[in-house]
Amino acid sequence: MKKKIMTFAICIFLILLLNGCSVASEKEIIRYANEKYGEATLIRTEKIDDEEVVCYFKDKEYSFEYFVSSYMNDIVIDGATFGSTENKGSNFDITYYNYINDTIKDEIHDIEDKYNVNISISDGTYIYYFARISYNSNDTSNAALVSGEVSDLYTSIDSRHYWKDMVVEVYDCSGNYIGSYHSEQSAWMTPEEEIDLIYIDAIASLSPDAVYVGKEQHVFSETGVNINNVVQVLGNPEVKVDSIVTYYMFIVDDKEYYMCDFMITNDIGGYEWYTNYKK
């Protein structure tokens, strides 16, 4: 009964909150496009119907064209519809990505010939890497150099740093992943170093003054954590009492702390990396 009352209350709240909600105005879409994608010139606006409007823009820096749409989505709870909310969509990502690829295609071919590699790009479904390099020989000793050159081609054009967190992935001739060049850090990273980066970033979120100093490995039982409080992380090995876990050591205000590579439940029912640091 309480669950039904709570659901009903939430529905009423949403209805009141979303009452009068509509698609964004042309002015609002222009502001959104300039703030999110960089300066652009409005070409035209099309009102599809009362629930969708599309604005077409020309990028001021590179002159390619893209659109930003504002549209309404129904809010469905337990199979029932309770009003609608405004959303925005755009083809900017794929348009900008394709523009860069078209611009550097000759240089990409030169790198392929120079280093005897194949370079492929994203199909645009989900763009999280600039390109993928596949070696045609067993020698991958220059992977950091080659991937860095490819990354530099992209970042030299992306002056607004829209793709600042992108990578160039590298695979050996057998199709095994051997690492990536990370544009944000301007650094080559092995798979192990990429895993370390996850925890180093997590440490930074604990305190802006945290300084990472290295890592150690210990048996889980040494942590003193109840194994029943451990949360299984997708993609990570199952943690058992005799598992070897990694301690990522860091210093805050001259005191050393650690964060481990496993998660536990916290006091409010959420999940967090296990650490002996308290804010």
PDB file of C-alpha atoms in Angstrom:
ATOM      1  CA  MET A   1       0.000   0.000   0.000  1.00  0.00           C
ATOM      2  CA  LYS A   2       2.812   2.387   0.933  1.00  0.00           C
ATOM      3  CA  LYS A   3       4.504   1.644  -2.409  1.00  0.00           C
ATOM      4  CA  LYS A   4       1.317   2.538  -4.322  1.00  0.00           C
ATOM      5  CA  ILE A   5       0.919   5.776  -2.363  1.00  0.00           C
ATOM      6  CA  MET A   6       4.547   6.709  -2.995  1.00  0.00           C
ATOM      7  CA  THR A   7       4.237   5.960  -6.719  1.00  0.00           C
ATOM      8  CA  PHE A   8       1.069   8.041  -6.917  1.00  0.00           C
ATOM      9  CA  ALA A   9       2.763  10.941  -5.108  1.00  0.00           C
ATOM     10  CA  ILE A  10       5.707  10.813  -7.482  1.00  0.00           C
ATOM     11  CA  CYS A  11       3.376  10.816 -10.472  1.00  0.00           C
ATOM     12  CA  ILE A  12       1.475  13.855  -9.178  1.00  0.00           C
ATOM     13  CA  PHE A  13       4.779  15.644  -8.543  1.00  0.00           C
ATOM     14  CA  LEU A  14       5.959  14.931 -12.078  1.00  0.00           C
ATOM     15  CA  ILE A  15       2.699  16.123 -13.577  1.00  0.00           C
ATOM     16  CA  LEU A  16       2.890  19.393 -11.644  1.00  0.00           C
ATOM     17  CA  LEU A  17       6.598  19.789 -12.428  1.00  0.00           C
ATOM     18  CA  LEU A  18       6.197  19.172 -16.137  1.00  0.00           C
ATOM     19  CA  ASN A  19       2.967  21.100 -16.599  1.00  0.00           C
ATOM     20  CA  GLY A  20       3.480  23.526 -19.443  1.00  0.00           C
ATOM     21  CA  CYS A  21       6.773  21.911 -20.530  1.00  0.00           C
ATOM     22  CA  SER A  22       7.420  22.426 -24.251  1.00  0.00           C
ATOM     23  CA  VAL A  23      10.160  22.301 -26.852  1.00  0.00           C
ATOM     24  CA  ALA A  24      12.969  24.826 -26.538  1.00  0.00           C
ATOM     25  CA  SER A  25      12.728  28.135 -28.332  1.00  0.00           C
ATOM     26  CA  GLU A  26      15.009  29.014 -31.240  1.00  0.00           C
ATOM     27  CA  LYS A  27      16.952  31.355 -28.945  1.00  0.00           C
ATOM     28  CA  GLU A  28      17.430  28.600 -26.371  1.00  0.00           C
ATOM     29  CA  ILE A  29      18.657  26.145 -29.007  1.00  0.00           C
ATOM     30  CA  ILE A  30      21.138  28.692 -30.377  1.00  0.00           C
ATOM     31  CA  ARG A  31      22.531  29.264 -26.887  1.00  0.00           C
ATOM     32  CA  TYR A  32      22.728  25.503 -26.287  1.00  0.00           C
ATOM     33  CA  ALA A  33      24.604  24.910 -29.566  1.00  0.00           C
ATOM     34  CA  ASN A  34      27.142  27.649 -28.940  1.00  0.00           C
ATOM     35  CA  GLU A  35      27.808  26.574 -25.359  1.00  0.00           C
ATOM     36  CA  LYS A  36      28.069  22.850 -26.085  1.00  0.00           C
ATOM     37  CA  TYR A  37      29.614  22.702 -29.542  1.00  0.00           C
ATOM     38  CA  GLY A  38      31.358  26.035 -30.131  1.00  0.00           C
ATOM     39  CA  GLU A  39      30.432  29.165 -32.032  1.00  0.00           C
ATOM     40  CA  ALA A  40      28.068  28.581 -34.928  1.00  0.00           C
ATOM     41  CA  THR A  41      25.775  30.483 -37.273  1.00  0.00           C
ATOM     42  CA  LEU A  42      22.079  29.616 -37.491  1.00  0.00           C
ATOM     43  CA  ILE A  43      21.145  28.665 -41.059  1.00  0.00           C
ATOM     44  CA  ARG A  44      17.443  27.933 -40.634  1.00  0.00           C
ATOM     45  CA  THR A  45      14.854  26.600 -38.223  1.00  0.00           C
ATOM     46  CA  GLU A  46      12.213  23.981 -39.003  1.00  0.00           C
ATOM     47  CA  LYS A  47       9.190  23.383 -36.790  1.00  0.00           C
ATOM     48  CA  ILE A  48       8.260  19.766 -37.419  1.00  0.00           C
ATOM     49  CA  ASP A  49       5.181  19.941 -35.173  1.00  0.00           C
ATOM     50  CA  ASP A  50       4.252  21.084 -31.665  1.00  0.00           C
ATOM     51  CA  GLU A  51       6.603  18.464 -30.221  1.00  0.00           C
ATOM     52  CA  GLU A  52       9.741  18.955 -32.304  1.00  0.00           C
ATOM     53  CA  VAL A  53      11.792  21.827 -33.681  1.00  0.00           C
ATOM     54  CA  VAL A  54      15.101  21.512 -35.547  1.00  0.00           C
ATOM     55  CA  CYS A  55      17.734  24.217 -35.959  1.00  0.00           C
ATOM     56  CA  TYR A  56      20.472  23.902 -38.592  1.00  0.00           C
ATOM     57  CA  PHE A  57      23.863  25.487 -37.977  1.00  0.00           C
ATOM     58  CA  LYS A  58      27.163  26.162 -39.720  1.00  0.00           C
ATOM     59  CA  ASP A  59      30.259  25.775 -37.544  1.00  0.00           C
ATOM     60  CA  LYS A  60      32.101  29.110 -37.559  1.00  0.00           C
ATOM     61  CA  GLU A  61      35.566  27.578 -37.372  1.00  0.00           C
ATOM     62  CA  TYR A  62      35.313  24.840 -40.012  1.00  0.00           C
ATOM     63  CA  SER A  63      32.046  25.609 -41.889  1.00  0.00           C
ATOM     64  CA  PHE A  64      30.552  22.111 -41.708  1.00  0.00           C
ATOM     65  CA  GLU A  65      26.807  21.970 -41.078  1.00  0.00           C
ATOM     66  CA  TYR A  66      24.901  20.114 -38.366  1.00  0.00           C
ATOM     67  CA  PHE A  67      21.560  20.223 -36.580  1.00  0.00           C
ATOM     68  CA  VAL A  68      20.257  20.471 -33.037  1.00  0.00           C
ATOM     69  CA  SER A  69      16.728  19.295 -32.326  1.00  0.00           C
ATOM     70  CA  SER A  70      14.441  19.890 -29.367  1.00  0.00           C
ATOM     71  CA  TYR A  71      11.711  17.314 -28.898  1.00  0.00           C
ATOM     72  CA  MET A  72       9.269  15.975 -26.328  1.00  0.00           C
ATOM     73  CA  ASN A  73       9.519  12.528 -24.748  1.00  0.00           C
ATOM     74  CA  ASP A  74       6.700  10.851 -22.853  1.00  0.00           C
ATOM     75  CA  ILE A  75       7.311   9.933 -19.212  1.00  0.00           C
ATOM     76  CA  VAL A  76       6.063   6.392 -18.662  1.00  0.00           C
ATOM     77  CA  ILE A  77       5.669   4.921 -15.169  1.00  0.00           C
ATOM     78  CA  ASP A  78       4.299   1.396 -14.683  1.00  0.00           C
ATOM     79  CA  GLY A  79       2.962   1.443 -18.221  1.00  0.00           C
ATOM     80  CA  ALA A  80       1.094   4.718 -17.781  1.00  0.00           C
ATOM     81  CA  THR A  81       2.089   8.034 -19.374  1.00  0.00           C
ATOM     82  CA  PHE A  82       2.434  11.062 -17.106  1.00  0.00           C
ATOM     83  CA  GLY A  83       3.211  14.092 -19.198  1.00  0.00           C
ATOM     84  CA  SER A  84       6.343  14.632 -21.251  1.00  0.00           C
ATOM     85  CA  THR A  85       9.742  16.249 -20.934  1.00  0.00           C
ATOM     86  CA  GLU A  86      11.927  18.210 -23.332  1.00  0.00           C
ATOM     87  CA  ASN A  87      15.113  16.643 -24.742  1.00  0.00           C
ATOM     88  CA  LYS A  88      17.755  17.713 -27.211  1.00  0.00           C
ATOM     89  CA  GLY A  89      19.573  15.752 -29.879  1.00  0.00           C
ATOM     90  CA  SER A  90      22.216  16.542 -32.466  1.00  0.00           C
ATOM     91  CA  ASN A  91      24.383  15.015 -35.171  1.00  0.00           C
ATOM     92  CA  PHE A  92      27.295  17.295 -34.232  1.00  0.00           C
ATOM     93  CA  ASP A  93      29.519  14.497 -32.921  1.00  0.00           C
ATOM     94  CA  ILE A  94      29.510  12.367 -36.056  1.00  0.00           C
ATOM     95  CA  THR A  95      29.609  15.418 -38.356  1.00  0.00           C
ATOM     96  CA  TYR A  96      32.632  16.929 -36.604  1.00  0.00           C
ATOM     97  CA  TYR A  97      34.347  13.525 -36.399  1.00  0.00           C
ATOM     98  CA  ASN A  98      33.806  12.882 -40.108  1.00  0.00           C
ATOM     99  CA  TYR A  99      35.084  16.375 -40.927  1.00  0.00           C
ATOM    100  CA  ILE A 100      38.343  15.690 -39.075  1.00  0.00           C
ATOM    101  CA  ASN A 101      38.733  12.266 -40.712  1.00  0.00           C
ATOM    102  CA  ASP A 102      38.215  13.751 -44.181  1.00  0.00           C
ATOM    103  CA  THR A 103      40.762  16.469 -43.435  1.00  0.00           C
ATOM    104  CA  ILE A 104      43.538  14.139 -42.243  1.00  0.00           C
ATOM    105  CA  LYS A 105      42.894  11.102 -44.484  1.00  0.00           C
ATOM    106  CA  ASP A 106      46.027  11.666 -46.596  1.00  0.00           C
ATOM    107  CA  GLU A 107      48.219  11.939 -43.503  1.00  0.00           C
ATOM    108  CA  ILE A 108      46.603   8.788 -42.089  1.00  0.00           C
ATOM    109  CA  HIS A 109      47.482   6.876 -45.274  1.00  0.00           C
ATOM    110  CA  ASP A 110      51.058   8.166 -45.039  1.00  0.00           C
ATOM    111  CA  ILE A 111      51.357   6.795 -41.482  1.00  0.00           C
ATOM    112  CA  GLU A 112      49.938   3.435 -42.597  1.00  0.00           C
ATOM    113  CA  ASP A 113      52.558   3.157 -45.334  1.00  0.00           C
ATOM    114  CA  LYS A 114      55.409   4.442 -43.168  1.00  0.00           C
ATOM    115  CA  TYR A 115      54.855   2.037 -40.267  1.00  0.00           C
ATOM    116  CA  ASN A 116      53.164  -0.921 -42.017  1.00  0.00           C
ATOM    117  CA  VAL A 117      49.930  -0.650 -40.034  1.00  0.00           C
ATOM    118  CA  ASN A 118      46.211  -0.423 -40.758  1.00  0.00           C
ATOM    119  CA  ILE A 119      44.234   2.440 -39.245  1.00  0.00           C
ATOM    120  CA  SER A 120      40.446   2.272 -38.884  1.00  0.00           C
ATOM    121  CA  ILE A 121      37.980   4.833 -37.541  1.00  0.00           C
ATOM    122  CA  SER A 122      34.792   4.568 -35.524  1.00  0.00           C
ATOM    123  CA  ASP A 123      31.547   3.805 -37.351  1.00  0.00           C
ATOM    124  CA  GLY A 124      29.985   6.651 -35.384  1.00  0.00           C
ATOM    125  CA  THR A 125      27.655   4.484 -33.290  1.00  0.00           C
ATOM    126  CA  TYR A 126      29.536   5.493 -30.159  1.00  0.00           C
ATOM    127  CA  ILE A 127      32.620   7.604 -30.649  1.00  0.00           C
ATOM    128  CA  TYR A 128      35.036   6.983 -27.785  1.00  0.00           C
ATOM    129  CA  TYR A 129      38.283   6.607 -29.744  1.00  0.00           C
ATOM    130  CA  PHE A 130      39.905   8.619 -32.519  1.00  0.00           C
ATOM    131  CA  ALA A 131      41.172   5.571 -34.386  1.00  0.00           C
ATOM    132  CA  ARG A 132      42.360   1.982 -34.044  1.00  0.00           C
ATOM    133  CA  ILE A 133      45.797   0.909 -35.214  1.00  0.00           C
ATOM    134  CA  SER A 134      46.390  -2.731 -36.199  1.00  0.00           C
ATOM    135  CA  TYR A 135      49.928  -3.967 -36.824  1.00  0.00           C
ATOM    136  CA  ASN A 136      50.777  -6.115 -39.835  1.00  0.00           C
ATOM    137  CA  SER A 137      53.968  -7.452 -38.237  1.00  0.00           C
ATOM    138  CA  ASN A 138      55.048  -8.827 -34.873  1.00  0.00           C
ATOM    139  CA  ASP A 139      57.124  -5.748 -34.036  1.00  0.00           C
ATOM    140  CA  THR A 140      55.001  -3.302 -32.012  1.00  0.00           C
ATOM    141  CA  SER A 141      57.919  -1.565 -30.282  1.00  0.00           C
ATOM    142  CA  ASN A 142      56.990   1.799 -31.830  1.00  0.00           C
ATOM    143  CA  ALA A 143      53.319   1.652 -30.747  1.00  0.00           C
ATOM    144  CA  ALA A 144      53.648   4.701 -28.495  1.00  0.00           C
ATOM    145  CA  LEU A 145      55.238   6.726 -31.310  1.00  0.00           C
ATOM    146  CA  VAL A 146      52.751   5.727 -34.013  1.00  0.00           C
ATOM    147  CA  SER A 147      49.645   6.173 -31.859  1.00  0.00           C
ATOM    148  CA  GLY A 148      50.966   9.530 -30.663  1.00  0.00           C
ATOM    149  CA  GLU A 149      51.361  10.729 -34.243  1.00  0.00           C
ATOM    150  CA  VAL A 150      47.799   9.684 -35.081  1.00  0.00           C
ATOM    151  CA  SER A 151      46.431  11.365 -31.960  1.00  0.00           C
ATOM    152  CA  ASP A 152      48.304  14.572 -32.800  1.00  0.00           C
ATOM    153  CA  LEU A 153      46.607  14.699 -36.205  1.00  0.00           C
ATOM    154  CA  TYR A 154      43.205  14.799 -34.523  1.00  0.00           C
ATOM    155  CA  THR A 155      44.071  17.167 -31.694  1.00  0.00           C
ATOM    156  CA  SER A 156      45.814  19.616 -34.039  1.00  0.00           C
ATOM    157  CA  ILE A 157      42.450  20.218 -35.710  1.00  0.00           C
ATOM    158  CA  ASP A 158      40.294  19.966 -32.595  1.00  0.00           C
ATOM    159  CA  SER A 159      41.446  23.342 -31.257  1.00  0.00           C
ATOM    160  CA  ARG A 160      38.349  23.662 -29.030  1.00  0.00           C
ATOM    161  CA  HIS A 161      39.342  20.417 -27.222  1.00  0.00           C
ATOM    162  CA  TYR A 162      35.913  18.902 -27.781  1.00  0.00           C
ATOM    163  CA  TRP A 163      37.502  15.430 -27.992  1.00  0.00           C
ATOM    164  CA  LYS A 164      39.921  15.980 -25.102  1.00  0.00           C
ATOM    165  CA  ASP A 165      39.403  12.545 -23.521  1.00  0.00           C
ATOM    166  CA  MET A 166      39.738  10.465 -26.692  1.00  0.00           C
ATOM    167  CA  VAL A 167      42.253   7.677 -27.301  1.00  0.00           C
ATOM    168  CA  VAL A 168      44.007   5.914 -30.174  1.00  0.00           C
ATOM    169  CA  GLU A 169      43.798   2.165 -29.569  1.00  0.00           C
ATOM    170  CA  VAL A 170      46.524  -0.225 -30.727  1.00  0.00           C
ATOM    171  CA  TYR A 171      46.304  -3.958 -31.544  1.00  0.00           C
ATOM    172  CA  ASP A 172      49.032  -6.408 -32.486  1.00  0.00           C
ATOM    173  CA  CYS A 173      48.952  -8.543 -35.638  1.00  0.00           C
ATOM    174  CA  SER A 174      46.937 -11.223 -33.804  1.00  0.00           C
ATOM    175  CA  GLY A 175      44.247  -8.744 -32.821  1.00  0.00           C
ATOM    176  CA  ASN A 176      45.299  -8.470 -29.176  1.00  0.00           C
ATOM    177  CA  TYR A 177      44.826  -5.101 -27.515  1.00  0.00           C
ATOM    178  CA  ILE A 178      48.194  -3.740 -26.314  1.00  0.00           C
ATOM    179  CA  GLY A 179      47.349  -0.203 -25.196  1.00  0.00           C
ATOM    180  CA  SER A 180      46.230   3.289 -26.168  1.00  0.00           C
ATOM    181  CA  TYR A 181      47.546   6.785 -26.579  1.00  0.00           C
ATOM    182  CA  HIS A 182      45.457   9.096 -24.364  1.00  0.00           C
ATOM    183  CA  SER A 183      45.073  12.589 -25.772  1.00  0.00           C
ATOM    184  CA  GLU A 184      44.061  14.177 -22.448  1.00  0.00           C
ATOM    185  CA  GLN A 185      47.255  12.987 -20.722  1.00  0.00           C
ATOM    186  CA  SER A 186      49.371  13.128 -23.898  1.00  0.00           C
ATOM    187  CA  ALA A 187      50.673   9.713 -22.924  1.00  0.00           C
ATOM    188  CA  TRP A 188      50.871   6.104 -24.075  1.00  0.00           C
ATOM    189  CA  MET A 189      49.353   3.629 -21.618  1.00  0.00           C
ATOM    190  CA  THR A 190      49.431  -0.133 -21.429  1.00  0.00           C
ATOM    191  CA  PRO A 191      46.241  -1.952 -20.331  1.00  0.00           C
ATOM    192  CA  GLU A 192      47.661  -2.155 -16.802  1.00  0.00           C
ATOM    193  CA  GLU A 193      48.381   1.577 -16.710  1.00  0.00           C
ATOM    194  CA  GLU A 194      44.856   2.295 -17.956  1.00  0.00           C
ATOM    195  CA  ILE A 195      43.452   0.302 -15.040  1.00  0.00           C
ATOM    196  CA  ASP A 196      45.702   2.239 -12.655  1.00  0.00           C
ATOM    197  CA  LEU A 197      44.340   5.493 -14.096  1.00  0.00           C
ATOM    198  CA  ILE A 198      40.817   4.536 -12.982  1.00  0.00           C
ATOM    199  CA  TYR A 199      41.915   4.425  -9.352  1.00  0.00           C
ATOM    200  CA  ILE A 200      44.200   7.446  -9.623  1.00  0.00           C
ATOM    201  CA  ASP A 201      41.221   9.466 -10.898  1.00  0.00           C
ATOM    202  CA  ALA A 202      39.071   8.057  -8.083  1.00  0.00           C
ATOM    203  CA  ILE A 203      41.702   9.145  -5.554  1.00  0.00           C
ATOM    204  CA  ALA A 204      41.694  12.656  -7.029  1.00  0.00           C
ATOM    205  CA  SER A 205      37.934  12.804  -6.470  1.00  0.00           C
ATOM    206  CA  LEU A 206      38.484  12.190  -2.745  1.00  0.00           C
ATOM    207  CA  SER A 207      40.649  15.260  -2.300  1.00  0.00           C
ATOM    208  CA  PRO A 208      42.116  17.877  -4.654  1.00  0.00           C
ATOM    209  CA  ASP A 209      45.285  17.709  -2.538  1.00  0.00           C
ATOM    210  CA  ALA A 210      45.779  13.944  -2.941  1.00  0.00           C
ATOM    211  CA  VAL A 211      49.115  12.891  -4.457  1.00  0.00           C
ATOM    212  CA  TYR A 212      49.394   9.347  -5.838  1.00  0.00           C
ATOM    213  CA  VAL A 213      52.667   7.687  -4.805  1.00  0.00           C
ATOM    214  CA  GLY A 214      52.453   4.066  -5.958  1.00  0.00           C
ATOM    215  CA  LYS A 215      50.749   0.732  -5.396  1.00  0.00           C
ATOM    216  CA  GLU A 216      51.160  -2.430  -3.359  1.00  0.00           C
ATOM    217  CA  GLN A 217      49.534  -5.844  -3.393  1.00  0.00           C
ATOM    218  CA  HIS A 218      48.226  -7.700  -0.349  1.00  0.00           C
ATOM    219  CA  VAL A 219      45.897 -10.580   0.459  1.00  0.00           C
ATOM    220  CA  PHE A 220      42.287  -9.461   0.865  1.00  0.00           C
ATOM    221  CA  SER A 221      42.097 -10.864   4.383  1.00  0.00           C
ATOM    222  CA  GLU A 222      44.684  -8.276   5.473  1.00  0.00           C
ATOM    223  CA  THR A 223      42.248  -5.438   4.740  1.00  0.00           C
ATOM    224  CA  GLY A 224      39.984  -6.356   7.653  1.00  0.00           C
ATOM    225  CA  VAL A 225      36.917  -5.914   5.452  1.00  0.00           C
ATOM    226  CA  ASN A 226      33.993  -8.321   5.836  1.00  0.00           C
ATOM    227  CA  ILE A 227      33.834 -10.279   2.568  1.00  0.00           C
ATOM    228  CA  ASN A 228      30.028 -10.002   2.701  1.00  0.00           C
ATOM    229  CA  ASN A 229      30.290  -6.215   2.271  1.00  0.00           C
ATOM    230  CA  VAL A 230      32.224  -6.515  -0.986  1.00  0.00           C
ATOM    231  CA  VAL A 231      30.395  -5.580  -4.189  1.00  0.00           C
ATOM    232  CA  GLN A 232      31.269  -7.449  -7.361  1.00  0.00           C
ATOM    233  CA  VAL A 233      32.415  -4.986 -10.059  1.00  0.00           C
ATOM    234  CA  LEU A 234      31.549  -5.898 -13.642  1.00  0.00           C
ATOM    235  CA  GLY A 235      34.734  -6.847 -15.501  1.00  0.00           C
ATOM    236  CA  ASN A 236      36.782  -7.355 -12.338  1.00  0.00           C
ATOM    237  CA  PRO A 237      37.706 -10.790 -10.935  1.00  0.00           C
ATOM    238  CA  GLU A 238      35.562 -12.051  -8.078  1.00  0.00           C
ATOM    239  CA  VAL A 239      37.025 -11.012  -4.734  1.00  0.00           C
ATOM    240  CA  LYS A 240      37.536 -13.883  -2.275  1.00  0.00           C
ATOM    241  CA  VAL A 241      39.136 -14.047   1.157  1.00  0.00           C
ATOM    242  CA  ASP A 242      42.435 -15.252  -0.310  1.00  0.00           C
ATOM    243  CA  SER A 243      42.376 -12.928  -3.348  1.00  0.00           C
ATOM    244  CA  ILE A 244      45.304 -10.623  -4.029  1.00  0.00           C
ATOM    245  CA  VAL A 245      44.088  -7.012  -4.060  1.00  0.00           C
ATOM    246  CA  THR A 246      45.908  -3.827  -4.999  1.00  0.00           C
ATOM    247  CA  TYR A 247      46.434  -0.885  -2.647  1.00  0.00           C
ATOM    248  CA  TYR A 248      46.807   2.464  -4.448  1.00  0.00           C
ATOM    249  CA  MET A 249      48.801   4.642  -2.064  1.00  0.00           C
ATOM    250  CA  PHE A 250      48.396   8.424  -1.855  1.00  0.00           C
ATOM    251  CA  ILE A 251      49.317  11.293   0.444  1.00  0.00           C
ATOM    252  CA  VAL A 252      47.107  14.088   1.779  1.00  0.00           C
ATOM    253  CA  ASP A 253      48.537  16.683   4.192  1.00  0.00           C
ATOM    254  CA  ASP A 254      51.695  14.594   4.735  1.00  0.00           C
ATOM    255  CA  LYS A 255      49.679  11.513   5.765  1.00  0.00           C
ATOM    256  CA  GLU A 256      49.622   8.311   3.695  1.00  0.00           C
ATOM    257  CA  TYR A 257      46.370   6.572   2.808  1.00  0.00           C
ATOM    258  CA  TYR A 258      45.263   3.881   0.394  1.00  0.00           C
ATOM    259  CA  MET A 259      42.416   2.985  -1.920  1.00  0.00           C
ATOM    260  CA  CYS A 260      41.834  -0.657  -2.888  1.00  0.00           C
ATOM    261  CA  ASP A 261      40.686  -2.078  -6.200  1.00  0.00           C
ATOM    262  CA  PHE A 262      37.394  -3.454  -4.861  1.00  0.00           C
ATOM    263  CA  MET A 263      34.096  -1.868  -3.876  1.00  0.00           C
ATOM    264  CA  ILE A 264      32.065  -2.097  -0.692  1.00  0.00           C
ATOM    265  CA  THR A 265      28.615  -0.949   0.348  1.00  0.00           C
ATOM    266  CA  ASN A 266      28.598   2.334   2.243  1.00  0.00           C
ATOM    267  CA  ASP A 267      26.405   3.649   5.063  1.00  0.00           C
ATOM    268  CA  ILE A 268      23.743   5.020   2.718  1.00  0.00           C
ATOM    269  CA  GLY A 269      23.361   1.884   0.628  1.00  0.00           C
ATOM    270  CA  GLY A 270      25.598   2.977  -2.227  1.00  0.00           C
ATOM    271  CA  TYR A 271      28.905   1.616  -3.504  1.00  0.00           C
ATOM    272  CA  GLU A 272      32.402   3.035  -3.175  1.00  0.00           C
ATOM    273  CA  TRP A 273      36.013   1.976  -3.603  1.00  0.00           C
ATOM    274  CA  TYR A 274      37.358   0.799  -0.257  1.00  0.00           C
ATOM    275  CA  THR A 275      39.703   3.353   1.287  1.00  0.00           C
ATOM    276  CA  ASN A 276      40.973   4.315   4.723  1.00  0.00           C
ATOM    277  CA  TYR A 277      40.745   8.019   3.837  1.00  0.00           C
ATOM    278  CA  LYS A 278      37.916  10.028   5.320  1.00  0.00           C
ATOM    279  CA  LYS A 279      37.130  13.575   4.248  1.00  0.00           C
TER     280      LYS A 279
END
